[in-house]
Amino acid sequence: MNTAVAASPARNAHPLADILAGRGVRAVLIALVGLWLVVTVALPLASLLSKSLFDPRGRFLGLGNFLRFFSEPSLFSSLTHSLWVSTATTAVAVPLGFVFAYGLCRANIPGKAVFRALALSPLFAPTLMHGIVLIYLFGRKGLVTTGFFGHTAGFDIGLYGQVGIIIAEALFAFPPSFLILSTALSLTDARLYEAAASLGASRWRIFRTITLPGVKYGLMSAVFISFVSSFTDFGAPKVVGGAYNVLATDIYKQVIGQQNFVMGATVSVVLLIPTALAFLADALIQRRQSAGLAAKAVPYAPRRNLGRDLLAFLACSLISAGFVTYLGIGLYASLVDVWPYKLGLVLRHFDFTGAGGGGYAAYFNSLRMSAYSAVLGVGVAFFTAYVLEKFKEYPRLRQGCAALSLLPMALPGLVIGLAYIFYFNTPGWDVLGLRLPNPLHGLYATMGILVLSNLVYFHTVAFLTARTALKQLDREYESVSDSLGMPFTRLVRKVTLPVCLPAVLEIGYYYFVRSMTTLSAVIFLYSADIPLAAVAVANMDDAGDTAAALAMCVLIVATNLVVRLAYGAATAGVRRRARVWTNR
């Protein structure tokens, strides 16, 4: 007893520390996370689902809208078109991503950093740019179609329709497929290959029995990500889809073209179902995945093999040539005076005078929106991950919050945008004869709702990044902190944030780049006095100002490249300081 009393003054000396470390405050923080996710994810989604069950006059129809969707050939064909385009895109992007990742991870070739940078370049542009560049290449006045302006025999690939959508979506789906597969190929135990070689196994048998089984979960994830991203994308089909309707463009036409919000909500739910199923299947498969590397594993280092290395270099060079062409044509076409008649280089397309969409006002609005999204996204994602990962109180509530944090990955951007219209544009609700005001109604048609849509749309990846970084911290930190009576806020400030700073920078970078390029999440939410760059690209393309639209895309890509360089420099500096601190 005396020992306990003697040990207590150190804790009693800091009553505020006891309060901050207490169960009550932790419960409040968990409740705040739950409230945030319910308000920004669950309730808007419920508003969308309920809207699909009523007619435009507010009469309950049940599944009547869905029966109409599946009974009308023009609407149902959009579903079959989306499924076909996504399947074909996956069949193109995943094998190419595997070949590229295999060449960089399993061969000794020069210029790996350059190859990797080129492979990730489509991430810096809105998907609208993929379609616009394809028009300059394979459109009716395209470089290839006209035979390089009559110098050679040209040919028409029939760009507008499914062909153009598949090519554009393959550009969009390639970078994430490559990243997933390169990670899977890097996590390999060299001892397996040494044992197989010592037993006289052929290269083909080693590839079939060791390499492919070792990356099967990565392949499955790449397939699901490629399918979902192309199934839900709106930008590329809008530019090169022509009369070939897909679900994403149908939602846009129903809402913007016909002002039919009920059918727009119905098509959104139909779009959501395959996406959610693919996400669920990927999650179930990942749960079966075991650790790829044992504690005593030996990292795989490819040995020199002239034939394999030459083939890998040629394959990577050929694929990279496509990205160089894509970037080069995008820059060149934005500078051409009048394509294809006056090929002199000018800067007038970057003036945006007379072009629709908002010009530089839209560009600077996107800069502001992306900066706000990056700063707030880091705070929200890290706070959510810390509360759900480090706190142990109320496990069921934390599990529910974790499920809501993962849900946005299964929500297409158009679905989030339309759900936010129904939820935030409602002044209030009639409940049991009482009129309950909507306290968040004031966010509608402001910069706030644009930032909020980005926070939610990209939340899952940021949350998983933060949670992964927090899992790397030894739980002894929390144990020692609790035994000393130290408030967890001090532990976060002194230990957690400095150690997780690279992940924090990565989350901020991710939010900024994705917010600059996104179209689907904001196309329904922007207002005339707050134009955005990606939306301006769509509006200028609709108006026929294709060169100006491409010039805006070039500005977006250049901005994201600058941010990428700054992120790389900041990350390198943080890691250098971490090594110095560790050596001390």
XYZ file of C-alpha atoms in Angstrom, residues 124 155 263 443 453:
5
model
C -0.663 13.641 -62.992
C -5.487 4.793 -91.166
C -33.127 8.246 -62.573
C -21.936 24.249 -47.320
C -16.068 15.698 -51.390
